[in-house]
Each structure stands twice: as structure tokens, then as C-alpha cells.
Short mmCIF file of C-alpha atoms in Angstrom, two decimals:
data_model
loop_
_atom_site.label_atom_id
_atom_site.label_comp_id
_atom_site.label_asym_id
_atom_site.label_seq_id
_atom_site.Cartn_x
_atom_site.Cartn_y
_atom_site.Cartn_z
CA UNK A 29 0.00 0.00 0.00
CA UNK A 30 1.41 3.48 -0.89
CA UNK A 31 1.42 6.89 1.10
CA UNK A 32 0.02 9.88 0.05
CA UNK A 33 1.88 12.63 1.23
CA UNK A 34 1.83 16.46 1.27
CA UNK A 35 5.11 18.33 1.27
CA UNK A 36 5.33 22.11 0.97
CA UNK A 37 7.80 25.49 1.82
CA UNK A 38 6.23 27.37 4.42
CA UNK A 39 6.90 30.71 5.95
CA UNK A 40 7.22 30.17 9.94
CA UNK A 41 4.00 31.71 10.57
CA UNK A 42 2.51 29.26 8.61
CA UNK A 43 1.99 30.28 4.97
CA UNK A 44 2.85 28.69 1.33
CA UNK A 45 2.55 31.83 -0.23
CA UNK A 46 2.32 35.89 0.89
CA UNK A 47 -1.25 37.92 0.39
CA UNK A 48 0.48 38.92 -2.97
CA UNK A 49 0.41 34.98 -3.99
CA UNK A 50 4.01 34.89 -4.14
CA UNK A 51 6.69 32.54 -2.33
CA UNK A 52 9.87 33.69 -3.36
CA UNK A 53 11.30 34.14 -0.05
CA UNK A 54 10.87 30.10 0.04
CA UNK A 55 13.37 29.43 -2.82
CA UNK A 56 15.07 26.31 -1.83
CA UNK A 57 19.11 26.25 -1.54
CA UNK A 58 20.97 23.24 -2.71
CA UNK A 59 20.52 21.91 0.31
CA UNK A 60 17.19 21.76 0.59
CA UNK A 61 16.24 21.01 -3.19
CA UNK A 62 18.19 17.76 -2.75
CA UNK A 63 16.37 16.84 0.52
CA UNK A 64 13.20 17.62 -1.50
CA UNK A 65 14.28 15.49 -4.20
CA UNK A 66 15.12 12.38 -1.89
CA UNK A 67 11.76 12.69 -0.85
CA UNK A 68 9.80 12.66 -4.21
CA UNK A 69 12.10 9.95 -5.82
CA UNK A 70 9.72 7.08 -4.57
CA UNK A 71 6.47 9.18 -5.50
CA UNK A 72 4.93 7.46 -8.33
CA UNK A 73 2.24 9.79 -9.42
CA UNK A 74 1.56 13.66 -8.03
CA UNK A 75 -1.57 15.64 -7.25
CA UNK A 76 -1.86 18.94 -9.17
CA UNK A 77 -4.86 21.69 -8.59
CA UNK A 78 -4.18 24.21 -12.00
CA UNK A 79 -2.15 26.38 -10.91
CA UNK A 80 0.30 24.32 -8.91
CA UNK A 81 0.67 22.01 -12.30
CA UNK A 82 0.99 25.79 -14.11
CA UNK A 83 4.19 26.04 -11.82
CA UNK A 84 5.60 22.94 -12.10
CA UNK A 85 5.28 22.06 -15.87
CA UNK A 86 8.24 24.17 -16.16
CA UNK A 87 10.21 21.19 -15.26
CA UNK A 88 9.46 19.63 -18.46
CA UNK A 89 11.21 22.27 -20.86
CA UNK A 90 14.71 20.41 -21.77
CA UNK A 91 16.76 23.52 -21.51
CA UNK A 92 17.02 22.01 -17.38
CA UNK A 93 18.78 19.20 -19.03
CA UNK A 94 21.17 21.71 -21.12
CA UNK A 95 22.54 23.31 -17.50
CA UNK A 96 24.74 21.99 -15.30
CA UNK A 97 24.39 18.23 -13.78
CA UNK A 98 22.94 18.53 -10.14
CA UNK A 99 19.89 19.08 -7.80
CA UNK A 100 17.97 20.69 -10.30
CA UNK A 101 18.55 18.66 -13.11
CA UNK A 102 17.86 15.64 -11.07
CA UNK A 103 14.64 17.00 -9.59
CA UNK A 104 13.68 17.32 -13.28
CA UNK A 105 14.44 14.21 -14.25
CA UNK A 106 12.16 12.89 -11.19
CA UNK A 107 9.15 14.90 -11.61
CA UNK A 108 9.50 13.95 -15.46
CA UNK A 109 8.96 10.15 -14.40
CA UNK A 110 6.19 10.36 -12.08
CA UNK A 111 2.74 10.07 -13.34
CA UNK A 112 0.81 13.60 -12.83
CA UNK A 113 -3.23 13.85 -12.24
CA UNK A 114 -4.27 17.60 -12.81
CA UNK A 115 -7.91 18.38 -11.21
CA UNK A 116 -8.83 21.65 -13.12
CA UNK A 117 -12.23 22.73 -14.06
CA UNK A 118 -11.26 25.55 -16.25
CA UNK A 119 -7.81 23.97 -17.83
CA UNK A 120 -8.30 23.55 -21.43
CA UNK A 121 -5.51 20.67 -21.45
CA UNK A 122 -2.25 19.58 -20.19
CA UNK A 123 0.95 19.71 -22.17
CA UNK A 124 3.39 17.27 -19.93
CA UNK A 125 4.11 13.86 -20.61
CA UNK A 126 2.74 11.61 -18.00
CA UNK A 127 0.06 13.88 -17.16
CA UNK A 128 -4.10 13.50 -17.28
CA UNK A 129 -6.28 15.65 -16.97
CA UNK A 130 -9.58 15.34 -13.99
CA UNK A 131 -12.10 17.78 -13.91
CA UNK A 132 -13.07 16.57 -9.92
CA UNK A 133 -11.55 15.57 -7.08
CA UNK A 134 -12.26 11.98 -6.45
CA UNK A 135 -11.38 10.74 -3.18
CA UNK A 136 -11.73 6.91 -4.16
CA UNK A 137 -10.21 7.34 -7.07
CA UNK A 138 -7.35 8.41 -4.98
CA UNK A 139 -7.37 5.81 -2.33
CA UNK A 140 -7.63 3.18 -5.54
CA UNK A 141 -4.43 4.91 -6.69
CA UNK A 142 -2.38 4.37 -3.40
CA UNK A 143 -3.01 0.99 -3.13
CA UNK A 144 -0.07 0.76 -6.02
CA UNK A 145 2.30 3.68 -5.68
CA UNK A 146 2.98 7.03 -3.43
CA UNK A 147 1.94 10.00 -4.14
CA UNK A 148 1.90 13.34 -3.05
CA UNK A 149 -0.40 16.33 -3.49
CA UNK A 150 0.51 19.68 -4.73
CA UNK A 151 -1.29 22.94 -3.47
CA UNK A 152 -3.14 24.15 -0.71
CA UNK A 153 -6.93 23.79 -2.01
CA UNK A 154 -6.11 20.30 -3.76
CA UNK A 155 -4.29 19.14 -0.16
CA UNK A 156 -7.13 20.82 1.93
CA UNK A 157 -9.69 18.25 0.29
CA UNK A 158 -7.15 15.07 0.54
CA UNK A 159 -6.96 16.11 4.24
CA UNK A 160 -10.81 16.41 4.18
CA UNK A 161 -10.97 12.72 2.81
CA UNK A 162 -8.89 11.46 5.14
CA UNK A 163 -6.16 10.48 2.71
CA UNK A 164 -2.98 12.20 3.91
CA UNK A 165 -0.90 10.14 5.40
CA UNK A 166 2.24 12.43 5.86
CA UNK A 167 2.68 15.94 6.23
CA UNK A 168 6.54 17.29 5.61
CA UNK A 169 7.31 20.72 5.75
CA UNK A 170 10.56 22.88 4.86
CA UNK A 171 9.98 26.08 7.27
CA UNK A 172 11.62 29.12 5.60
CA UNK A 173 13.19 31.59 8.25
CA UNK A 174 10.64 34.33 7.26
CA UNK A 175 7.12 35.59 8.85
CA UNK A 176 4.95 36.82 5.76
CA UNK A 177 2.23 38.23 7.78
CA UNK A 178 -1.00 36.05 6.03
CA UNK A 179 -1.74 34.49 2.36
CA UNK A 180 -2.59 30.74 1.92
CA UNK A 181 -2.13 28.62 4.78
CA UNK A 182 -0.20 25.57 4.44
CA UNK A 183 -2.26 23.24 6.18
CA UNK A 184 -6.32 23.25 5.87
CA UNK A 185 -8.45 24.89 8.47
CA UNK A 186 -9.45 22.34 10.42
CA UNK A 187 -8.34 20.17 13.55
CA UNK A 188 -5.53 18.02 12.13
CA UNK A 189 -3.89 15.38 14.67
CA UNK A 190 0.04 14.70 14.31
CA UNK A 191 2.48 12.72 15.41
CA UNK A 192 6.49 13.83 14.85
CA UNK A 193 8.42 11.67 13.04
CA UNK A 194 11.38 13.68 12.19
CA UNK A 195 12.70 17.98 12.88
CA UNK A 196 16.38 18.79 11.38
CA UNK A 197 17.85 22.13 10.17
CA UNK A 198 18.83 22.05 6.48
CA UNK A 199 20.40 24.63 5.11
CA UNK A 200 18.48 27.90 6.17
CA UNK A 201 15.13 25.76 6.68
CA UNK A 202 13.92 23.94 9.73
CA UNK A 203 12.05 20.18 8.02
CA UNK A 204 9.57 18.84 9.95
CA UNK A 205 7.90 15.20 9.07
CA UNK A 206 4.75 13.71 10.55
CA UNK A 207 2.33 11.38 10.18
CA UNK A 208 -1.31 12.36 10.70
CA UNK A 209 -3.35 10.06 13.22
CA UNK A 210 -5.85 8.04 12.57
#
């Protein structure tokens, strides 16, 4: 049975991205991009809402593969392998390899999906109904030495139980792993 996980870059008071909808204060050092990427290697498929999936299909241009070898490179080449499930109601199509497109969010779909592979789900909204289905299984977080005031929470507004599994410094981010209860 596979793990569904949720992963994100959070300001310490909490948020993935300012009021302004930006996150650049949370760009990863080497560090921390090659902690994210020994994470993801196992993930077999990921869990896009649109605009996360708008983000990340950058990945897929091969000019990443014309720069030097390293974390980078190597996160590209791991995102390119993984199956990716875009929920969208308004995306037209998808333009990545290994990607489909779902116009809802189908919880059994999902728990179908995780009896084969791990996976992990990208963006707040998407995450905040996994959570809401009970489908998370772990919750790892890369706290960025910043407070940005408000903007969209990284976790879902509700009563979410957790047990600590792991808290390190990397680079200049505290990572904190646990699993929810259930």
C-alpha cells in the first residue's frame, strides 16, 4: 500500500505563499532542493490543482537538461517520471508527458491509486480536500526563516492530529515530518 503525502515550503508563521500569492522568499538552496528530491524519488504519481501544475510544468522544458548536472537537473528528471493527475475545471488541457487531466476531485479514485504507488499532493486547495478525505498520510514541511504576515495557509483549516516523526535544520530551513493520526 502506498502513502500519500503532502510536502510544501512554508513561511514560519505558517503560509505557502504571501497575500500577494508569491513565495519567493521560500526558494530552496541546494541543500534543501536535494532533501526535497530524496523525498519525491519514490512518488509514483503527483496531485496537481491548476495552478500548482501551471508552476511545475516548467520542469518539463529540456533547456534544465542543457545546464549543469545537479539538484535541479535531477529533480527534473524525477518529476519527469512520475505520473501527474491535474484536477482543473477551467484547464483547457495539459501539455506534460505523464500527465491526465480530472475535472473533480475523487477521493476513491485516490485511495484506488495508493493501493499501487505514493503519491503526493501539490497545493493548498487540492491538499485541503485530501486532508478532508482522510487520505494524507504524511505531512513534511521545509519552514523558511521568514514571517509573511497572512496568504494561503499551508495546512487546511481544520483540527488536524500529528504525530512527529522527524525535525532537522537544512540549510536555512527547519524540516519537519509527521504522520497524521488516525
Amino acid at each position: 500500500m502506498g502513502r500519500l503525502l503532502y510536502m510544501n515550503l512554508a513561511s514560519l508563521d505558517g503560509y505557502i505563499a504571501d497575500r500577494n500569492g508569491t513565495f519567493d522568499w521560500a526558494e530552496p538552496d541546494e541543500d534543501v532542493h536535494a532533501a526535497v528530491n530524496d523525498i519525491l524519488r519514490p512518488v509514483g504519481t503527483y496531485l496537481y490543482g491548476r495552478r500548482v501544475y501551471e508552476v511545475m510544468r516548467a520542469w518539463a522544458d529540456p533547456v534544465i537538461d542543457a545546464g549543469p548536472a545537479g539538484v535541479v537537473r535531477d529533480f527534473a528528471q524525477i518529476w519527469r517520471a512520475a505520473q501527474k493527475i491535474v484536477y482543473s475545471r477551467t484547464l483547457p488541457e495539459v501539455t506534460t508527458a505523464r500527465t491526465r487531466l480530472e475535472r473533480s476531485f475523487d477521493p476513491a479514485a485516490v485511495r484506488a491509486l495508493k493501493e499501487h504507488t505514493d503519491l503526493e499532493v501539490g497545493g493548498a486547495g487540492l491538499a485541503a480536500e485530501a486532508f478532508g478525505a482522510r487520505l494524507v498520510d504524511d505531512v513534511r514541511l521545509f519552514i523558511a526563516p521568514v514571517a509573511v504576515g497572512g496568504g494561503t495557509p499551508a495546512l487546511p483549516e481544520a483540527r488536524l492530529d500529528l504525530d512527529l516523526v522527524d525535525e532537522r535544520r537544512i540549510g536555512r530551513f527547519v524540516y519537519v515530518h509527521y504522520t497524521v493520526r488516525t
